[in-house]
Short mmCIF file of C-alpha atoms and ligand atoms in Angstrom, two decimals:
data_model
loop_
_atom_site.label_atom_id
_atom_site.label_comp_id
_atom_site.label_asym_id
_atom_site.label_seq_id
_atom_site.Cartn_x
_atom_site.Cartn_y
_atom_site.Cartn_z
CA MET O 1 221.13 188.60 240.39
CA PRO O 2 221.81 184.87 239.83
CA ALA O 3 225.40 183.62 239.82
CA ILE O 4 226.97 183.43 236.36
CA SER O 5 229.55 180.96 235.16
CA PHE O 6 233.27 181.64 235.18
CA VAL O 7 233.42 181.74 231.39
CA ASP O 8 230.49 184.18 231.15
CA ALA O 9 231.91 186.38 233.88
CA ARG O 10 235.30 186.60 232.22
CA SER O 11 233.89 187.29 228.79
CA THR O 12 231.61 189.96 230.31
CA VAL O 13 234.64 191.73 231.80
CA LEU O 14 236.60 191.54 228.55
CA ARG O 15 233.66 192.62 226.40
CA GLU O 16 232.43 195.52 228.55
CA VAL O 17 235.87 196.94 229.22
CA PHE O 18 236.97 196.65 225.60
CA LYS O 19 233.74 198.22 224.33
CA ASN O 20 233.71 201.15 226.75
CA ARG O 21 237.37 201.86 227.33
CA ILE O 22 238.88 205.25 226.70
CA LEU O 23 242.54 204.71 225.89
CA PRO O 24 245.00 206.48 228.20
CA ALA O 25 247.02 209.47 227.04
CA VAL O 26 250.26 208.75 225.19
CA GLU O 27 253.73 209.68 226.39
CA SER O 28 257.37 209.04 225.46
CA VAL O 29 259.78 207.24 227.74
CA PRO O 30 263.43 206.27 227.35
CA LEU O 31 263.92 202.64 226.32
CA CYS O 32 265.48 201.82 229.70
CA ASP O 33 262.20 202.78 231.43
CA ALA O 34 259.86 201.10 228.95
CA ALA O 35 259.66 197.58 230.42
CA GLY O 36 256.16 196.83 231.68
CA ARG O 37 254.55 199.65 229.67
CA VAL O 38 252.16 199.21 226.75
CA LEU O 39 253.15 200.31 223.24
CA ALA O 40 250.91 203.09 221.93
CA GLU O 41 252.05 202.80 218.32
CA ALA O 42 253.34 200.12 216.02
CA VAL O 43 257.10 199.67 215.68
CA HIS O 44 258.67 199.07 212.25
CA ALA O 45 261.90 197.48 211.12
CA ASP O 46 264.26 200.30 210.13
CA ARG O 47 266.11 198.00 207.70
CA ASP O 48 265.96 194.41 206.54
CA MET O 49 266.38 191.91 209.37
CA PRO O 50 268.96 190.52 209.15
CA PRO O 51 270.45 193.38 207.09
CA LEU O 52 272.53 190.95 205.02
CA ASP O 53 272.96 187.21 204.51
CA ARG O 54 274.27 186.12 207.87
CA SER O 55 276.09 182.98 208.92
CA MET O 56 274.38 181.01 211.67
CA ARG O 57 277.44 178.90 212.44
CA ASP O 58 281.18 178.91 212.77
CA GLY O 59 282.53 177.17 209.69
CA TYR O 60 283.31 177.80 206.03
CA ALA O 61 281.35 179.81 203.48
CA VAL O 62 281.30 177.73 200.28
CA ARG O 63 279.49 177.22 196.96
CA SER O 64 277.11 174.33 197.62
CA THR O 65 277.78 172.96 194.12
CA ASP O 66 281.44 172.38 195.09
CA MET O 67 280.38 169.98 197.86
CA PRO O 68 281.06 167.19 198.63
CA GLY O 69 284.65 168.01 197.69
CA ARG O 70 287.59 170.22 198.41
CA ALA O 71 288.00 173.99 198.50
CA THR O 72 290.86 176.40 199.08
CA VAL O 73 290.45 178.77 202.00
CA ILE O 74 291.11 182.28 200.65
CA GLY O 75 290.52 184.24 203.84
CA MET O 76 288.45 184.76 206.95
CA VAL O 77 285.46 186.89 207.94
CA ARG O 78 284.15 187.49 211.43
CA ALA O 79 281.18 189.36 212.91
CA GLY O 80 281.70 193.09 212.40
CA GLN O 81 283.62 192.64 209.16
CA ASN O 82 282.73 192.47 205.48
CA PHE O 83 284.67 190.21 203.10
CA ALA O 84 285.73 192.22 200.06
CA ALA O 85 286.38 189.49 197.47
CA THR O 86 283.99 187.09 195.75
CA ILE O 87 284.26 183.34 196.20
CA GLU O 88 285.04 181.52 192.97
CA TRP O 89 284.94 177.84 191.97
CA CYS O 90 286.32 175.55 194.72
CA GLU O 91 287.09 178.42 197.08
CA ALA O 92 285.96 178.88 200.69
CA VAL O 93 286.15 181.57 203.38
CA GLU O 94 286.44 180.77 207.05
CA ILE O 95 283.43 182.37 208.72
CA MET O 96 282.23 183.05 212.27
CA THR O 97 278.66 183.05 213.56
CA GLY O 98 276.97 186.37 212.79
CA ALA O 99 279.41 187.33 210.04
CA PRO O 100 278.15 188.37 206.59
CA VAL O 101 278.33 185.60 204.00
CA PRO O 102 280.83 186.60 201.28
CA ARG O 103 279.59 187.15 197.71
CA GLY O 104 279.65 183.99 195.63
CA ALA O 105 279.01 181.69 198.59
CA ASP O 106 275.53 180.22 199.07
CA ALA O 107 276.06 177.96 202.10
CA VAL O 108 278.06 177.57 205.28
CA VAL O 109 279.57 174.22 206.23
CA MET O 110 279.88 173.73 209.95
CA LEU O 111 283.38 173.59 211.34
CA GLU O 112 282.69 170.07 212.66
CA GLN O 113 281.88 168.79 209.17
CA VAL O 114 285.16 169.57 207.42
CA ALA O 115 288.72 168.37 207.66
CA ARG O 116 291.27 171.12 207.11
CA THR O 117 294.85 170.61 205.96
CA ASP O 118 296.73 173.89 205.63
CA ASP O 119 294.62 176.00 203.28
CA VAL O 120 292.45 173.21 201.97
CA ILE O 121 289.18 171.97 203.46
CA GLU O 122 287.49 168.76 202.57
CA CYS O 123 283.85 168.00 203.18
CA GLU O 124 282.38 164.56 202.55
CA ARG O 125 278.70 165.35 202.64
CA PRO O 126 276.45 167.21 200.18
CA ILE O 127 275.56 170.76 201.22
CA LYS O 128 272.19 172.33 200.41
CA PRO O 129 272.04 175.85 199.01
CA GLY O 130 271.26 178.23 201.88
CA GLU O 131 272.46 175.81 204.56
CA ASN O 132 273.32 177.63 207.82
CA ILE O 133 272.56 181.04 206.31
CA ASN O 134 269.91 183.46 207.50
CA PRO O 135 269.15 185.35 204.30
CA ARG O 136 268.77 189.11 204.32
CA GLY O 137 265.25 190.21 205.35
CA ILE O 138 264.05 186.70 206.29
CA GLU O 139 262.96 187.84 209.79
CA ALA O 140 261.40 191.13 208.63
CA LYS O 141 261.62 193.38 205.60
CA SER O 142 262.55 197.03 206.07
CA GLY O 143 259.40 198.96 207.04
CA ALA O 144 257.43 195.90 208.20
CA VAL O 145 255.59 196.06 211.52
CA VAL O 146 257.60 194.10 214.07
CA LEU O 147 255.59 195.08 217.18
CA GLU O 148 251.93 196.05 217.19
CA ALA O 149 250.42 198.86 219.22
CA GLY O 150 248.82 197.47 222.36
CA LYS O 151 251.65 195.11 223.17
CA ARG O 152 252.98 194.99 226.72
CA ILE O 153 256.74 195.54 226.67
CA GLY O 154 258.71 192.68 228.19
CA TYR O 155 262.39 191.87 227.93
CA SER O 156 262.08 190.44 224.43
CA GLU O 157 260.30 193.57 223.18
CA ILE O 158 263.04 195.71 224.79
CA SER O 159 265.58 193.73 222.79
CA LEU O 160 263.65 194.21 219.54
CA LEU O 161 263.11 197.94 220.17
CA ALA O 162 266.85 198.30 220.74
CA THR O 163 267.60 196.33 217.57
CA VAL O 164 265.48 198.61 215.38
CA GLY O 165 266.94 201.73 216.99
CA VAL O 166 264.00 202.94 219.11
CA SER O 167 265.66 204.75 222.01
CA THR O 168 262.50 206.67 222.97
CA VAL O 169 259.33 204.61 223.11
CA THR O 170 255.76 205.84 222.63
CA VAL O 171 253.65 204.23 225.34
CA PHE O 172 250.35 204.71 227.12
CA ARG O 173 250.31 206.54 230.43
CA PRO O 174 250.16 203.95 233.23
CA LEU O 175 246.78 203.35 234.79
CA GLN O 176 245.96 204.56 238.30
CA VAL O 177 244.12 201.86 240.20
CA ALA O 178 242.41 202.81 243.46
CA ILE O 179 242.40 200.17 246.20
CA LEU O 180 239.82 200.35 248.95
CA ALA O 181 239.74 197.82 251.78
CA THR O 182 236.55 197.72 253.83
CA GLY O 183 235.96 196.11 257.21
CA ASP O 184 235.53 197.05 260.87
CA GLU O 185 237.99 194.33 261.81
CA LEU O 186 240.94 195.79 259.90
CA VAL O 187 244.02 197.34 261.46
CA PRO O 188 247.23 198.53 259.77
CA VAL O 189 250.06 196.07 259.16
CA ASP O 190 252.28 197.63 261.82
CA ALA O 191 249.55 197.55 264.50
CA LYS O 192 249.17 194.81 267.09
CA PRO O 193 245.69 193.45 266.43
CA LEU O 194 243.33 192.51 269.25
CA GLU O 195 241.97 188.98 269.07
CA HIS O 196 238.99 189.96 266.96
CA GLN O 197 240.99 192.15 264.60
CA ILE O 198 243.09 191.32 261.55
CA ARG O 199 245.78 193.17 259.67
CA ASN O 200 244.82 194.67 256.35
CA SER O 201 246.72 192.33 254.08
CA ASN O 202 244.41 192.74 251.08
CA ALA O 203 245.39 196.34 250.37
CA GLN O 204 249.05 195.26 250.35
CA ALA O 205 248.45 192.20 248.19
CA LEU O 206 246.36 194.14 245.68
CA ALA O 207 248.92 196.95 245.49
CA SER O 208 251.61 194.43 244.57
CA GLN O 209 249.34 192.75 242.02
CA VAL O 210 248.50 196.12 240.50
CA VAL O 211 252.21 196.92 240.19
CA ARG O 212 252.83 193.53 238.59
CA ALA O 213 250.05 194.32 236.13
CA GLY O 214 251.95 197.46 235.11
CA ALA O 215 249.65 199.99 236.82
CA ILE O 216 250.02 202.41 239.70
CA PRO O 217 248.22 201.55 242.94
CA VAL O 218 246.51 204.34 244.85
CA THR O 219 245.65 202.91 248.26
CA LEU O 220 242.79 204.65 250.03
CA PRO O 221 242.27 204.71 253.80
CA VAL O 222 240.29 201.71 255.08
CA ALA O 223 236.53 202.21 255.22
CA ALA O 224 234.60 200.93 258.23
CA ASP O 225 231.45 198.91 257.48
CA GLU O 226 229.13 201.91 257.39
CA MET O 227 227.53 203.70 254.46
CA PRO O 228 229.02 207.22 254.89
CA ALA O 229 232.61 205.97 255.22
CA ILE O 230 232.34 203.67 252.21
CA HIS O 231 230.52 206.37 250.23
CA GLU O 232 233.26 208.92 250.82
CA ARG O 233 236.04 206.46 249.84
CA VAL O 234 234.22 205.15 246.77
CA GLU O 235 233.77 208.71 245.54
CA ARG O 236 237.53 209.24 245.87
CA GLY O 237 238.27 205.89 244.28
CA LEU O 238 236.17 206.72 241.25
CA GLY O 239 238.64 209.50 240.54
CA ALA O 240 241.18 206.84 239.54
CA ASP O 241 241.04 204.86 236.27
CA LEU O 242 239.74 201.72 237.99
CA LEU O 243 238.44 201.02 241.48
CA LEU O 244 239.12 197.80 243.39
CA ILE O 245 237.19 197.30 246.60
CA SER O 246 237.92 194.44 248.97
CA GLY O 247 235.33 193.00 251.32
CA GLY O 248 231.73 193.94 252.05
CA VAL O 249 230.25 192.18 249.02
CA SER O 250 228.83 189.03 250.65
CA ALA O 251 225.25 188.68 251.81
CA GLY O 252 225.86 189.73 255.43
CA LYS O 253 224.11 192.59 257.20
CA TYR O 254 227.31 194.67 257.16
CA ASP O 255 228.20 194.00 253.55
CA LEU O 256 227.27 197.45 252.31
CA VAL O 257 229.45 197.94 249.24
CA GLU O 258 226.71 197.21 246.71
CA ASP O 259 224.24 199.48 248.54
CA VAL O 260 226.77 202.29 248.40
CA LEU O 261 227.46 201.70 244.71
CA GLN O 262 223.70 201.85 244.07
CA CYS O 263 223.79 205.43 245.45
CA PHE O 264 226.19 206.24 242.59
CA ASN O 265 223.74 204.78 240.04
CA ALA O 266 226.12 201.95 239.32
CA GLU O 267 225.44 199.55 236.50
CA PHE O 268 226.07 196.00 237.76
CA PHE O 269 227.12 193.37 235.21
CA PHE O 270 227.23 190.58 237.78
CA ASP O 271 227.49 190.22 241.54
CA ARG O 272 228.00 186.47 241.96
CA VAL O 273 230.11 184.04 239.99
CA ALA O 274 229.96 180.25 240.24
CA ILE O 275 233.61 179.93 241.27
CA GLN O 276 235.59 179.03 244.33
CA PRO O 277 237.34 180.87 245.80
CA GLY O 278 235.68 184.18 245.14
CA ALA O 279 231.97 183.61 244.49
CA PRO O 280 230.67 186.96 245.77
CA LEU O 281 232.46 188.91 243.06
CA VAL O 282 230.95 192.19 241.85
CA PHE O 283 231.73 193.90 238.56
CA GLY O 284 230.16 197.10 237.33
CA LYS O 285 230.56 200.65 236.21
CA VAL O 286 229.74 204.12 237.51
CA GLY O 287 229.60 206.49 234.55
CA ALA O 288 232.69 205.60 232.51
CA LYS O 289 234.58 204.07 235.48
CA PHE O 290 234.69 200.36 236.10
CA PHE O 291 234.89 198.84 239.56
CA PHE O 292 235.34 195.41 241.09
CA GLY O 293 233.97 194.41 244.46
CA LEU O 294 236.38 191.62 245.40
CA PRO O 295 235.44 189.25 248.21
CA GLY O 296 237.40 189.92 251.42
CA ASN O 297 238.93 186.55 252.21
CA PRO O 298 242.56 187.05 251.22
CA VAL O 299 242.90 184.13 248.82
CA SER O 300 239.57 185.05 247.17
CA THR O 301 240.74 188.64 246.77
CA MET O 302 244.00 187.65 245.11
CA VAL O 303 242.53 184.94 242.88
CA THR O 304 239.65 187.10 241.62
CA PHE O 305 242.14 189.87 240.92
CA GLU O 306 244.21 187.51 238.75
CA LEU O 307 241.20 186.03 236.97
CA PHE O 308 239.23 189.23 236.32
CA ALA O 309 240.70 192.54 237.49
CA ARG O 310 244.02 191.93 235.75
CA ALA O 311 242.21 191.58 232.42
CA ALA O 312 240.44 194.89 233.00
CA ILE O 313 243.76 196.59 233.83
CA ASP O 314 245.35 195.16 230.69
CA LEU O 315 242.60 196.40 228.39
CA LEU O 316 242.28 199.79 230.08
CA SER O 317 246.07 200.15 229.81
CA GLY O 318 245.77 199.87 226.03
CA ARG O 319 246.53 196.19 225.54
CA LYS O 320 244.67 194.49 222.71
CA ALA O 321 243.86 191.37 224.68
CA SER O 322 244.45 189.75 228.03
CA PRO O 323 244.64 185.98 227.63
CA LEU O 324 244.86 183.79 230.71
CA ALA O 325 248.00 181.68 230.58
CA VAL O 326 246.32 178.29 230.95
CA VAL O 327 248.56 175.26 230.43
CA LEU O 328 248.00 171.54 230.86
CA ALA O 329 249.79 169.50 233.50
CA ARG O 330 249.62 165.84 234.42
CA LEU O 331 247.84 165.14 237.69
CA THR O 332 250.04 163.24 240.17
CA GLN O 333 247.16 161.88 242.28
CA ASP O 334 243.42 161.20 242.06
CA PHE O 335 241.42 164.36 242.57
CA LYS O 336 237.79 165.11 243.41
CA HIS O 337 235.64 168.14 243.98
CA ARG O 338 231.95 168.94 244.39
CA PRO O 339 230.66 169.95 240.94
CA GLY O 340 228.70 173.16 240.41
CA LEU O 341 231.53 175.64 240.84
CA THR O 342 234.65 176.14 238.73
CA ARG O 343 237.43 175.87 241.27
CA PHE O 344 240.84 177.53 241.14
CA LEU O 345 242.69 175.57 243.78
CA PRO O 346 246.22 176.10 245.05
CA ALA O 347 248.55 173.63 243.41
CA LYS O 348 252.18 172.91 242.79
CA VAL O 349 253.36 172.55 239.23
CA GLU O 350 256.73 170.99 238.58
CA ASN O 351 258.16 169.33 235.47
CA GLY O 352 254.79 169.31 233.75
CA GLU O 353 253.05 167.64 236.70
CA VAL O 354 250.50 169.17 239.04
CA THR O 355 249.82 168.28 242.68
CA PRO O 356 246.98 169.93 244.62
CA VAL O 357 248.13 171.72 247.79
CA ALA O 358 246.05 170.84 250.86
CA TRP O 359 244.38 173.99 252.14
CA LYS O 360 241.88 175.09 254.73
CA GLY O 361 239.85 177.49 252.60
CA SER O 362 240.10 181.00 251.29
CA ASN O 363 241.62 182.43 254.45
CA ASP O 364 244.51 179.99 254.36
CA LEU O 365 247.43 182.13 253.23
CA VAL O 366 250.01 179.72 254.60
CA SER O 367 248.95 176.95 252.22
CA PHE O 368 248.36 179.43 249.40
CA CYS O 369 251.99 180.53 249.63
CA ARG O 370 253.09 176.92 249.06
CA ALA O 371 251.35 176.92 245.68
CA ASN O 372 252.85 178.19 242.44
CA ALA O 373 249.71 177.65 240.35
CA PHE O 374 245.94 177.29 240.37
CA LEU O 375 244.52 173.99 239.30
CA VAL O 376 241.32 174.58 237.33
CA ALA O 377 238.56 172.12 238.23
CA ASP O 378 235.68 172.06 235.75
CA ALA O 379 232.28 172.85 237.30
CA LYS O 380 230.61 169.97 235.45
CA ARG O 381 232.95 167.19 236.47
CA GLU O 382 233.46 165.44 239.76
CA SER O 383 236.64 163.41 239.70
CA TRP O 384 239.91 162.97 237.88
CA SER O 385 242.42 160.12 238.02
CA ALA O 386 246.14 160.37 238.47
CA GLY O 387 247.79 160.72 235.05
CA GLU O 388 245.04 162.84 233.47
CA MET O 389 245.91 166.24 232.04
CA LEU O 390 244.38 169.19 233.88
CA PRO O 391 244.39 172.91 233.06
CA VAL O 392 246.46 175.04 235.41
CA ILE O 393 247.14 178.75 235.60
CA LEU O 394 250.58 179.69 236.81
CA LYS O 395 250.47 182.00 239.82
P1 LIG T 1 234.01 190.12 253.75
O1 LIG T 1 234.11 189.79 252.30
O2 LIG T 1 234.03 191.59 254.01
O3 LIG T 1 232.87 189.42 254.40
O4 LIG T 1 235.34 189.56 254.41
C1 LIG T 1 235.51 188.19 254.63
C2 LIG T 1 236.71 187.93 255.50
O5 LIG T 1 237.87 188.30 254.80
C3 LIG T 1 236.77 188.77 256.76
O6 LIG T 1 236.13 188.16 257.83
C4 LIG T 1 238.24 188.88 257.01
O7 LIG T 1 238.66 187.76 257.74
C5 LIG T 1 238.85 188.83 255.66
N1 LIG T 1 239.22 190.16 255.18
C6 LIG T 1 238.37 191.13 254.77
N2 LIG T 1 239.05 192.21 254.40
C7 LIG T 1 240.36 191.93 254.58
C8 LIG T 1 241.58 192.65 254.37
N3 LIG T 1 241.57 193.89 253.89
N4 LIG T 1 242.74 192.04 254.67
C9 LIG T 1 242.75 190.77 255.13
N5 LIG T 1 241.65 190.05 255.33
C10 LIG T 1 240.46 190.61 255.08
MG1 LIG T 2 233.73 192.74 255.65
#
């Protein structure tokens, strides 16, 4: 198969997974365990938000038509209280942030904008009706959808769920993602490798990325570069919801992953992408199960996971979409690359500026760990000057 572009590869993953996905079963979890999970049903406001006209400032509740001018302070209201009386002509009530605005008042004057002498305040500026008041129901009306099904629950969603009284949350079951590292050269992390051996860092990296993506990693024993071993592990891996394989997808004589997948009648959507790192990236499906063959060089493995596998996990987990968080940053120095491939290069982003991190290729973990972002270099362009805005993806 010819290499396809980054954009085509990503849209293929999103399209195929979305089209063919079978949503996970639904379960209920306590709110305190819901962070990171995906909502399986919409959440509604259980009352108007805010439930009453609410002061946004410390100050005085007044009738805007009385201002500029003077008013007599007839009492005080703070958060957690309700003021019983109604404000009449040239009256005011001292009010705290979050407190309900007393009847009769239609604005709140900030503390800093009045002079108070005993029980009389004086304000010299005109006050608009509604000033410093969040009217009842302005954020959401009772019964309105405040969170859609398919949303990943982060800290802000936890706060909103708590606000509308959802103490038990209906979420999708977390995805099980099988991780299979292949390679004759691999030894466990706690082994002392011989010169020609390397520790299996990819299985560890992928497991942590899977966890960060809100799924459960199921790490399989390493497969040597031989058909029967890979065959046996792939069969086990296809029992999970998604299978990630590292290594064995390049063009070498001992890159057997695609041959093994052929034995399972795999459908291949692509097996090469015009990107660096990570060109020999394989994406396909055996029956209803999707798999990725991620290239074995550690940086390639991690980057292709973030660019492609994470999107598949999101959609299979029940999310509606999986946008890449691309932002623009100003380049601090001139930058060049060889066109033809879309490159995702280690970079440092700070205060809106991006600086490429010097690196020695897709095995160079030491440099990769100095980066907090990937700088995205367009395949069709060769050079950029300092000061230009470049897309970056935060790591
Ligand atoms: P491959 O894609 O199988 O040709 O692997 C390319 C290179 O990536 C290998 O020569 C190893 O140096 C490295 N590599 C492969 N698998 C792993 C792994 N599980 N952990 C760390 N490095 C790996
Ligand atoms: Mg290999």
